[in-house]
Coordinates of C-alpha atoms and ligand atoms in Angstrom, one line a residue:
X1 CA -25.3 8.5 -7.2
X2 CA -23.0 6.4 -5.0
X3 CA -19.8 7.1 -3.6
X4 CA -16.2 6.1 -4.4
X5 CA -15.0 3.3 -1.1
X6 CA -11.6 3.6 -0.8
X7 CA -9.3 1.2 1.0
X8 CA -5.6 2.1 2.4
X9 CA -2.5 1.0 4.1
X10 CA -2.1 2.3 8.1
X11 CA 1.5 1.6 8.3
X12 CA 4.6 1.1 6.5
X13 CA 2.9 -0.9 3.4
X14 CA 2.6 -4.7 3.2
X15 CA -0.5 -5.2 5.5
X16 CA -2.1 -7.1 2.8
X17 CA -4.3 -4.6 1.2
X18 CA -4.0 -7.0 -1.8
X19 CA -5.8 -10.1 -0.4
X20 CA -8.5 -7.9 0.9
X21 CA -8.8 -6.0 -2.5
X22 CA -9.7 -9.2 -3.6
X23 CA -11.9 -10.0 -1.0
X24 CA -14.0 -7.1 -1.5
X25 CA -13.8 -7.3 -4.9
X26 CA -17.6 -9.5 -5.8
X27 CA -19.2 -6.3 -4.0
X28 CA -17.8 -3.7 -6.8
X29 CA -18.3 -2.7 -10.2
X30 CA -14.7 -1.4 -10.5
X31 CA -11.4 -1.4 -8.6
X32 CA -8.9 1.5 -9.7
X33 CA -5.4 2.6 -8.7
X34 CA -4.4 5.7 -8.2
X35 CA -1.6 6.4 -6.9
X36 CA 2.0 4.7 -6.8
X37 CA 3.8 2.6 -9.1
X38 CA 6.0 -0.8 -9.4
X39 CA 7.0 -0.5 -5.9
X40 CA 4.3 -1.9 -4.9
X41 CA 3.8 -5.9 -4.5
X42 CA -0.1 -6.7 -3.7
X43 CA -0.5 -10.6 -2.9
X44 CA -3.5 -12.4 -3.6
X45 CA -3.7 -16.4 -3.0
X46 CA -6.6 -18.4 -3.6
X47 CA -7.2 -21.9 -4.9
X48 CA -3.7 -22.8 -4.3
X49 CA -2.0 -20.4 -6.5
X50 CA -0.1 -17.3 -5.2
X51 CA 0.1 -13.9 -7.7
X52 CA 1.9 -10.9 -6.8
X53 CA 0.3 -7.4 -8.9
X54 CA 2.2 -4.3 -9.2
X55 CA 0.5 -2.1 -10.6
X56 CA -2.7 -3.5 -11.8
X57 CA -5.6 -3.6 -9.8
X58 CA -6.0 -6.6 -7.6
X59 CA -9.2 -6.9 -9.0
X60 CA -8.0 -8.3 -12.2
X61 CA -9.0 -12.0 -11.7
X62 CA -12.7 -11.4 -11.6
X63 CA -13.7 -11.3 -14.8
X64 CA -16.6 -9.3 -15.1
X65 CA -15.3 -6.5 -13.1
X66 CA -13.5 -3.3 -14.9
X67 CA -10.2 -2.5 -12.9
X68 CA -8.6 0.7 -13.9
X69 CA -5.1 2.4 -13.8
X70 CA -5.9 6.0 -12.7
X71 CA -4.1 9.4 -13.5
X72 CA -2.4 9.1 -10.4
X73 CA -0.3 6.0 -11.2
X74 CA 2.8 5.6 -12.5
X75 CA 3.9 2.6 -15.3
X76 CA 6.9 1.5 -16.5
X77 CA 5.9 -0.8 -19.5
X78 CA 8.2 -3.3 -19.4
X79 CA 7.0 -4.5 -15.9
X80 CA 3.3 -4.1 -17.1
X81 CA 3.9 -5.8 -19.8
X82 CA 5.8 -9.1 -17.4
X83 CA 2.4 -8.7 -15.5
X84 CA 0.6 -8.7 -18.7
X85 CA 1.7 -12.2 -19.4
X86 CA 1.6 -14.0 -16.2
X87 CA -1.7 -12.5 -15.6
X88 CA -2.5 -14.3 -19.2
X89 CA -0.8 -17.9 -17.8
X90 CA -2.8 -18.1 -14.9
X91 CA -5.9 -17.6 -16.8
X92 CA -7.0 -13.8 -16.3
X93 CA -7.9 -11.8 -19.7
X94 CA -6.6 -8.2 -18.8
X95 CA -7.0 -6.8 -21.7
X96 CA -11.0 -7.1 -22.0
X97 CA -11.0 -5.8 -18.2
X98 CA -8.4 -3.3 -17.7
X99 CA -8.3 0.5 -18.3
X100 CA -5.4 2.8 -18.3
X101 CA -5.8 6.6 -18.0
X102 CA -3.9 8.2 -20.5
X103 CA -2.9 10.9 -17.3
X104 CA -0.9 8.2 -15.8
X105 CA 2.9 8.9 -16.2
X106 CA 5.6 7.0 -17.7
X107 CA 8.6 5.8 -15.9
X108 CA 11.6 6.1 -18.5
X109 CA 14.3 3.6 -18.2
X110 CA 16.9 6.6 -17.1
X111 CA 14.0 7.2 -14.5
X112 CA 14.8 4.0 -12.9
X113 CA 18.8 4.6 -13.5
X114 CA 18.3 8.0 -11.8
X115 CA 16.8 6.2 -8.8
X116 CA 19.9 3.9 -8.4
X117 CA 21.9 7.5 -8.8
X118 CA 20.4 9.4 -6.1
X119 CA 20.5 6.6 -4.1
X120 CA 24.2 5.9 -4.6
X121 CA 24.8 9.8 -3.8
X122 CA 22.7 9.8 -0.7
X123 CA 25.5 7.5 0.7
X124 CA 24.5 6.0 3.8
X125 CA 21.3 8.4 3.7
X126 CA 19.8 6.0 1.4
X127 CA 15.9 5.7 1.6
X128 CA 16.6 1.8 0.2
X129 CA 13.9 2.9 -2.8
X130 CA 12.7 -0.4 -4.7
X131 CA 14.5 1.3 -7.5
X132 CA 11.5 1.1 -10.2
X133 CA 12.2 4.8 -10.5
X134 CA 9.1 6.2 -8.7
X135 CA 11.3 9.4 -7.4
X136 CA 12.5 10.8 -10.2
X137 CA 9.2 9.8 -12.2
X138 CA 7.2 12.1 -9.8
X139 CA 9.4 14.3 -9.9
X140 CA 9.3 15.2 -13.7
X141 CA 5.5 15.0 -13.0
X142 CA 5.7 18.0 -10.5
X143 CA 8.1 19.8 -13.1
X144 CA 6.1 19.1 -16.0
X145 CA 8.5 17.5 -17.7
X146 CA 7.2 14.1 -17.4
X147 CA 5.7 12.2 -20.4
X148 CA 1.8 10.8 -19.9
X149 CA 0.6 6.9 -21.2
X150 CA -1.3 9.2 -23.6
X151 CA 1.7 10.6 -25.4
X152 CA 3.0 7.2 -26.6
X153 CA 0.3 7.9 -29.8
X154 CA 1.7 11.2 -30.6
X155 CA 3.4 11.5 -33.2
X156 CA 6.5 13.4 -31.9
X157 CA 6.8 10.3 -28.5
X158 CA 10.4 9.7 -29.9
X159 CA 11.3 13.4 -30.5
X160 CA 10.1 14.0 -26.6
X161 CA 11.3 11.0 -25.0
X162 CA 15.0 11.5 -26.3
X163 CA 14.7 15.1 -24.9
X164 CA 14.1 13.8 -21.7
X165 CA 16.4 11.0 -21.5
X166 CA 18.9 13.7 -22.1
X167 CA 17.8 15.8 -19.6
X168 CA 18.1 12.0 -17.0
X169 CA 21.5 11.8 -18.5
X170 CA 23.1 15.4 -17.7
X171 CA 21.3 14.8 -13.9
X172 CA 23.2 11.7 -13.7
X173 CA 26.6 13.3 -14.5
X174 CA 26.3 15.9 -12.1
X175 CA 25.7 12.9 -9.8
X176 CA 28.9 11.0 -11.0
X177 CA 26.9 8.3 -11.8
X178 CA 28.5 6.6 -14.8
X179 CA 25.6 5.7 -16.7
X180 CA 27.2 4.1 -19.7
X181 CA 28.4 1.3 -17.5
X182 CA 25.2 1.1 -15.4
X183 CA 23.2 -2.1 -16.0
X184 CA 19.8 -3.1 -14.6
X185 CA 18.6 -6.3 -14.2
X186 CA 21.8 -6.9 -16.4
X187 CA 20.8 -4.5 -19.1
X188 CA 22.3 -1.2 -20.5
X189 CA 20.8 1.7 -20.9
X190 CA 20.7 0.8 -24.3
X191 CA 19.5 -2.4 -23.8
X192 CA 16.5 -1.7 -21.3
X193 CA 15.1 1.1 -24.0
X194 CA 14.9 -1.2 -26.6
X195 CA 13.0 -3.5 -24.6
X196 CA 11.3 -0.5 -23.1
X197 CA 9.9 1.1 -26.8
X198 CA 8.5 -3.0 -28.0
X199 CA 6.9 -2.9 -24.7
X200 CA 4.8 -0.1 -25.9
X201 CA 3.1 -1.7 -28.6
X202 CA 1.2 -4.3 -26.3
X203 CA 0.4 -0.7 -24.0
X204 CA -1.2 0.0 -27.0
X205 CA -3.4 -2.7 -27.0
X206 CA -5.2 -1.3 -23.9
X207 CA -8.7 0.7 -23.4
X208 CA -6.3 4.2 -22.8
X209 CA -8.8 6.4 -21.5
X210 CA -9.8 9.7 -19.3
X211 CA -10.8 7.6 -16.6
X212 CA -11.9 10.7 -14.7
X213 CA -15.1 11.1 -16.8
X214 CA -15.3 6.8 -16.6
X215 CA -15.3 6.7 -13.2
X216 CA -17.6 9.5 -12.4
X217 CA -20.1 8.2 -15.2
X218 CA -19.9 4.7 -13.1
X219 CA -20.9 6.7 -10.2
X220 CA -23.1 8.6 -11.9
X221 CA -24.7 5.1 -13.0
X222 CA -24.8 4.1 -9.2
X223 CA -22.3 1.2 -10.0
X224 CA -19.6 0.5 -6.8
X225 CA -16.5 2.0 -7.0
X226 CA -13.7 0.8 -5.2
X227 CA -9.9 2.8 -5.0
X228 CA -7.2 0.2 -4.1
X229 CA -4.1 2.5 -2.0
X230 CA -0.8 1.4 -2.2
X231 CA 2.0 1.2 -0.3
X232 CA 0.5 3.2 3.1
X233 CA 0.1 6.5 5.0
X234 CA 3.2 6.6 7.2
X235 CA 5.1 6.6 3.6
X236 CA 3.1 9.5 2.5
X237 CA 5.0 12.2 0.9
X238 CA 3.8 14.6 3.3
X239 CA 2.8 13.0 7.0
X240 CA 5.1 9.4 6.3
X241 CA 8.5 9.5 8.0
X242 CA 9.8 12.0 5.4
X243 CA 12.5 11.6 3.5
X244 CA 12.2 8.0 4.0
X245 CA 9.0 7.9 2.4
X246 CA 7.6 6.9 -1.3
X247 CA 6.9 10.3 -3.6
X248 CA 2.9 9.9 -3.6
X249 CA -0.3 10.4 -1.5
X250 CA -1.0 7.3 0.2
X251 CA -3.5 8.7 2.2
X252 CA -7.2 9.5 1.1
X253 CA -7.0 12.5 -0.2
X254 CA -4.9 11.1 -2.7
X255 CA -7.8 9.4 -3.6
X256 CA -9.5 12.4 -5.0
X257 CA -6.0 13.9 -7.3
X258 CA -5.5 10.7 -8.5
X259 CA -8.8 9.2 -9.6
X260 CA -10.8 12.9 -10.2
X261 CA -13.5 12.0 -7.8
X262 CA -14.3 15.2 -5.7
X263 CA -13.7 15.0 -1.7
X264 CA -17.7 14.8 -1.3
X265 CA -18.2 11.5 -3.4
X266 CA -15.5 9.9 -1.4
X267 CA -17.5 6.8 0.6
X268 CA -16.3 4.3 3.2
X269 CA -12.5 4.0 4.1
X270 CA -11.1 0.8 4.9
X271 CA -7.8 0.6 6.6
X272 CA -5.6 -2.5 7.0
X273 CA -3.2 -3.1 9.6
X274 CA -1.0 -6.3 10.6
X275 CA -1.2 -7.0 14.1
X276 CA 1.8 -5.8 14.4
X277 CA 4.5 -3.9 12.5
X278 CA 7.0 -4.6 9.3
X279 CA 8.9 -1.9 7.5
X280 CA 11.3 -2.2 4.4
X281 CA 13.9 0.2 3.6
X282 CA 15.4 2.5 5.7
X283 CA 13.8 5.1 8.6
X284 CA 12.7 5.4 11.9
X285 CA 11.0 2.3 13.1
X286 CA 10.3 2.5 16.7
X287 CA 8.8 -0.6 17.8
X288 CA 11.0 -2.5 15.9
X289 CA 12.6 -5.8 17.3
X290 CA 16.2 -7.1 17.2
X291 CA 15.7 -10.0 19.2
X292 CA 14.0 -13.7 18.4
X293 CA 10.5 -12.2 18.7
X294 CA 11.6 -10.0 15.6
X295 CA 13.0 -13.0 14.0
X296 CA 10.2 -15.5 14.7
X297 CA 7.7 -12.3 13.2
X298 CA 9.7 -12.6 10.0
X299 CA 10.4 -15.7 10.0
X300 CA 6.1 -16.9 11.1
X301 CA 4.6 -13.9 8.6
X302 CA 7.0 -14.9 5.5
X303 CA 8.3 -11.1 5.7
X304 CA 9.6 -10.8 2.4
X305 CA 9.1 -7.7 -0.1
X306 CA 6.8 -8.6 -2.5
X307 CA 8.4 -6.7 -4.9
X308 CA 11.9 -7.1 -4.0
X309 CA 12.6 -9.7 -2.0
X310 CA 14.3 -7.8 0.6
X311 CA 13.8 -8.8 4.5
X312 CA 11.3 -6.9 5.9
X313 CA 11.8 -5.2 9.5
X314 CA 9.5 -6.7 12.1
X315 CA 8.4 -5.3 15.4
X316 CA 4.9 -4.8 17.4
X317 CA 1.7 -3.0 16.9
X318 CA 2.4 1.0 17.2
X319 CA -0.9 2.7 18.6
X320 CA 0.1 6.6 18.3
X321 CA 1.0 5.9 14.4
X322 CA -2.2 3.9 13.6
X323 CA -4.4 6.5 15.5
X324 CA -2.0 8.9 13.6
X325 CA -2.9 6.9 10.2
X326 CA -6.9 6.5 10.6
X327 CA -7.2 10.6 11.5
X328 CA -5.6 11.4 8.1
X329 CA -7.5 8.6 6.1
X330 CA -11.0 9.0 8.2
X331 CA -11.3 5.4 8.4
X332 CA -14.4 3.9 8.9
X333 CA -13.5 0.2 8.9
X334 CA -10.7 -1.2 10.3
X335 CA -9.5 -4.5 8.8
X336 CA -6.6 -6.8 11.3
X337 CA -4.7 -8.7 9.4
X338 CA -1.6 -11.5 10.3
X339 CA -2.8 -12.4 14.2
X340 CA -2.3 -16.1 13.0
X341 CA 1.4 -14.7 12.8
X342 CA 1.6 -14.8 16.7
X343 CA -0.6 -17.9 16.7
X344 CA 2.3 -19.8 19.2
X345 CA 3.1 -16.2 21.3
X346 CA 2.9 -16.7 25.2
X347 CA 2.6 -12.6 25.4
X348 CA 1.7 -10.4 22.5
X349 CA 2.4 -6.1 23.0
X350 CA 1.1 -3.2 21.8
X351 CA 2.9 -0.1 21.7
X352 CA 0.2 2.4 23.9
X353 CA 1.8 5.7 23.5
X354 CA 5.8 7.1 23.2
X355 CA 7.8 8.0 26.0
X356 CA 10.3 11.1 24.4
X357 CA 12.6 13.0 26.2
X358 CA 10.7 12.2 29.3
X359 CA 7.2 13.0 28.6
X360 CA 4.3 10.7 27.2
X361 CA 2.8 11.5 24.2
X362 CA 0.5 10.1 21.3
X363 CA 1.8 12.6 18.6
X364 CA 4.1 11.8 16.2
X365 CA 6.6 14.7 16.3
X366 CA 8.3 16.4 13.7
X367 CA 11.7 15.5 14.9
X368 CA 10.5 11.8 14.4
X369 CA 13.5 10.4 12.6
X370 CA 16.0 12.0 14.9
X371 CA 14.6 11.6 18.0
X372 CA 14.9 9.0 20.7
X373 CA 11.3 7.6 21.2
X374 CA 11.1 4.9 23.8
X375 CA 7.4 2.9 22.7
X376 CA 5.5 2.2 26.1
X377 CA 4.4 -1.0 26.0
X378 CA 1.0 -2.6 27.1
X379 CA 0.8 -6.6 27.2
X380 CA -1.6 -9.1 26.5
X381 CA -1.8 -12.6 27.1
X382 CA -1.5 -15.0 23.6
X383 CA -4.6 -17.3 22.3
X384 CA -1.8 -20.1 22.1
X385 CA -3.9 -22.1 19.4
X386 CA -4.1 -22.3 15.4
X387 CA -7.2 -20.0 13.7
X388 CA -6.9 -22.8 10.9
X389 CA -10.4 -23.6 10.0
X390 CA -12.3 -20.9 11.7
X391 CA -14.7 -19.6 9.6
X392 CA -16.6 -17.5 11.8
X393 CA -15.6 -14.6 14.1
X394 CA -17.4 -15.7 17.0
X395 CA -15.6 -18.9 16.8
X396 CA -12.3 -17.3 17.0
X397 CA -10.6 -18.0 20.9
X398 CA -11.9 -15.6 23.6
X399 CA -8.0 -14.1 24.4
X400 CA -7.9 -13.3 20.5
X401 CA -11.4 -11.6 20.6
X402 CA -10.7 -9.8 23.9
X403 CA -7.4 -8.8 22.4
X404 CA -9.2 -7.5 18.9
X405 CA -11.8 -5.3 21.3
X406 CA -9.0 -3.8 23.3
X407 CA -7.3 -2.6 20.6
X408 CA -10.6 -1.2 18.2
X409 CA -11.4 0.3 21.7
X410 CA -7.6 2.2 21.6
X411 CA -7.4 2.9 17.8
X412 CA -11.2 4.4 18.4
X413 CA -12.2 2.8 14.8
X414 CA -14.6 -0.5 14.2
X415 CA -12.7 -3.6 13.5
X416 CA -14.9 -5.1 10.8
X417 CA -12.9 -7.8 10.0
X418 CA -9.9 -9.8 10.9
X419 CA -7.9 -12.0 8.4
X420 CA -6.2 -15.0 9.8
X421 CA -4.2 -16.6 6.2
X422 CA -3.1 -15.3 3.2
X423 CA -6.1 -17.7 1.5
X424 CA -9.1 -15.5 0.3
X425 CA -11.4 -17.2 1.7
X426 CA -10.1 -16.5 5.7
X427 CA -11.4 -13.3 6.0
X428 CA -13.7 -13.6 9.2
X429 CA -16.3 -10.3 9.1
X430 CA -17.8 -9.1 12.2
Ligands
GDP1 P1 0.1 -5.5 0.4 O1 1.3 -4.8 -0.2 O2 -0.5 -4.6 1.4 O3 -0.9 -6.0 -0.6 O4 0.7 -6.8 1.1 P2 1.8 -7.8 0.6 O5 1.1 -8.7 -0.4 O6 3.0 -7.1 0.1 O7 2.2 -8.5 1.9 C1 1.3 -9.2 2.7 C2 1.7 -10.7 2.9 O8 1.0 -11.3 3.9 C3 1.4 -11.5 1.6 O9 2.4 -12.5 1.5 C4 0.1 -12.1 1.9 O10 -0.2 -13.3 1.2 C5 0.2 -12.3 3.4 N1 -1.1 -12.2 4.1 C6 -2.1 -11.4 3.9 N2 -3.1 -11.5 4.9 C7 -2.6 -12.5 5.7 C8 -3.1 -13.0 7.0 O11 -4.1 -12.7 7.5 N3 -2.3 -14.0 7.5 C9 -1.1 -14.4 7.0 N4 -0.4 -15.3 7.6 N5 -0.6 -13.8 5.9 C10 -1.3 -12.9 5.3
IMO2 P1 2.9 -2.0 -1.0 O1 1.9 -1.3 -1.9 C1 6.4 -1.5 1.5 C2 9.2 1.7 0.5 C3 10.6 1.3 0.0 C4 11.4 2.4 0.5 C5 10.5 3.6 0.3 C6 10.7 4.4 -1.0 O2 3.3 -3.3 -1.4 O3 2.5 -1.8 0.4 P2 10.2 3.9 -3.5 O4 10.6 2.8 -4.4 O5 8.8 4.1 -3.4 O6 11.0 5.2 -3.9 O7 10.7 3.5 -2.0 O8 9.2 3.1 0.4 N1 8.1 1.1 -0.2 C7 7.3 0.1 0.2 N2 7.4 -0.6 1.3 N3 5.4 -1.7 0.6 C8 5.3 -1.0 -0.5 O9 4.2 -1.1 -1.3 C9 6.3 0.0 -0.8 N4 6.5 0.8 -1.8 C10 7.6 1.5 -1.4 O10 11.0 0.1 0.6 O11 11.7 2.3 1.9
MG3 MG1 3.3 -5.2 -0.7

């Protein structure tokens, strides 16, 4: 029997767990989600073309691997279905290669409203959410009320989904969020569930299954497994930088909830870093940068969201929250991605440990958000040259290497690869 591998974000999302999804991908059977939603934007580029996946698997474009849409997951069908068809244009054929649980939960177009209401009543408390309604979604999931991809065949779907649009609109009205004149991506309420409901029918179309039993038959059959984390553990609901957080587990226990694998067939963990730090939204950031060095990080790494466009905030490596991030996942193999970002850098830093209220510490404190924690800074000379065409890892410049050993040697987890472009093919393994 072999073991589910699992691979996860160490940081605030964005590290590029996509591309190396992808990357991975030719030595698994199946890649499968399980947790998260439309929030997340997962990049892959190759052969010139760029594609940005939500929520399918970022295994999609091989072809004769199954990629699967775990319990754990949430959908919103309109969305899947936009991915759907551009996945279709650039030549993928999802629906011969894609499974959906029939766990996985629906997010309802008042879901998404009810985002954009809590938001607006948190004031200037906001999390910045994506707005694809991931809060409220999970939260009808933990109150069972939510509805499942499943229920869309039942006969009474209508009857229940009316029940609990009702129940999104009285929410919203204790909020004194005027639904009625909401609009989202320019549609009403109205509007967006009539879209919402046609968007169904190609849903439909879809292998919906229990893809508990599927994927413990593939393990049973020894075939590779591979789960594919989104956004990342310092957005976990519990040990991320809560409440500014997403409203899953993004670390790898999640794995096991939102696949049905069992702690024990849990295999390798991958994690993925940047080589240095981006956040979107809002919440304690400590390294972050307000000077040209944050600026030529944005500007260098193209740090846009995926998903919404938004700037993302940009600052250096932070030590105590990747060793932080790789004792909750386990990790096993560490994966560096974005060096080539600093590529022109005289001096590169790493944040070694915090400096709060006078004392030096490695642990991430409860207080975290409200805190002032000063990062203490170690610094390391730049490689000052392109990685462009380096297809080996020995043949990547001494600085870069020494720099890559001094920080596995910190973290106290294996680098086993670094990734120096957004193309598939630079991934250099060790
Ligand atoms: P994910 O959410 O973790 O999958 O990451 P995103 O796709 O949201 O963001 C990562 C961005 O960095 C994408 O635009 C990728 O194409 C890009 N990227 C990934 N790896 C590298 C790398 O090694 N170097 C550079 N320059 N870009 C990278
Ligand atoms: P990937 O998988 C980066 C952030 C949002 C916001 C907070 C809560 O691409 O790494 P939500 O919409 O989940 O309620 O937003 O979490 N966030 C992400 N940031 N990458 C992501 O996913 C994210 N998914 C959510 O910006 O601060
Ligand atoms: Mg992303």
């Amino acid at each position: 029997m072999t073991k589910v591998d699992v691979l996860l974000g160490l940081q605030w999302g964005d590290e590029g767990k996509g591309k190396i999804v992808d990357v991975l991908t030719p030595n698994y059977d199946v890649i499968a989600r399980f947790q998260g939603g439309p929030n997340a934007g997962h990049t892959l580029e190759f052969n010139g073309m760029k594609h940005v996946l939500h929520i399918i698997p970022s295994g999609i474009f091989h072809k004769e691997k199954i990629n699967v849409i775990g319990n754990g997951v949430i959908i919103e069908p309109c969305i899947f279905k936009q991915e759907i068809e551009s996945l279709v244009a650039k030549g993928a054929d999802p629906e011969k290669n894609l499974y959906i649980s029939k766990k996985a939960h629906l997010i309802l177009p008042s879901h998404r409203m009810l985002d954009a209401a809590n938001e607006q009543a948190k004031g200037n408390r906001k999390i910045g959410s994506t707005l694809k309604g991931i809060g409220p979604t999970y939260t009808d999931k933990i109150a069972r009320a939510g509805l499942r991809v499943g229920d869309i065949l039942a006969p009474d779907f209508r009857e229940r989904y009316e029940l609990l649009k009702c129940q999104h609109m009285q929410t919203a009205h204790t909020l004194n969020f005027d639904l009625a004149n909401f609009r989202l991506d320019g549609l009403t309420l109205d509007e967006y569930e009539a879209k919402w409901m046609a968007s169904l029918d190609l849903l439909k179309r879809f292998q919906l299954i229990n893809s508990e039993y599927f994927i413990n038959q593939c393990l049973q059959e020894d075939k590779k497994v591979l789960a594919e984390g989104a956004q990342a553990a310092m957005l976990d609901i519990d040990f991320g930088t809560y409440p500014f957080v997403t409203s899953s587990s993004c670390v790898a226990a999640g794995v096991c909830s939102g696949l049905g694998v069992a702690p024990s067939k849990v295999g390798r963990i991958f994690g993925i870093a940047k080589a240095y730090c981006t956040r979107v939204g809002a919440g304690p950031f400590p390294t972050e940068l307000f000077d040209e060095t944050g600026k030529l990080l944005c500007e260098n790494g193209h740090e846009y969201g995926s998903t919404t466009g938004r700037p993302r905030r940009c600052g250096w490596i932070d030590l105590p929250a990747l060793r932080y991030a790789c004792m909750l996942d386990g990790v096993t193999d560490l994966i560096i991605t974005k060096p080539d970002v600093m590529n022109d850098f005289d001096e590169i830093k790493m944040c070694t440990a915090y400096e709060i209220e006078g004392k030096v510490t490695n642990e991430l404190p409860f207080e975290y958000n409200t805190l002032e924690i000063h990062p203490q800074y170690t610094t390391y000379k730049g490689w000052k040259q392109s990685l462009a065409g380096i297809t080996k890892y020995e043949d990547l410049p001494q600085i870069m290497k020494d720099y890559i050993l001094s920080l596995e040697e910190q973290v106290g987890v294996h680098i086993s690869a670094v990734s120096t472009s957004p193309d598939r093919k630079d991934v250099l393994f060790r």
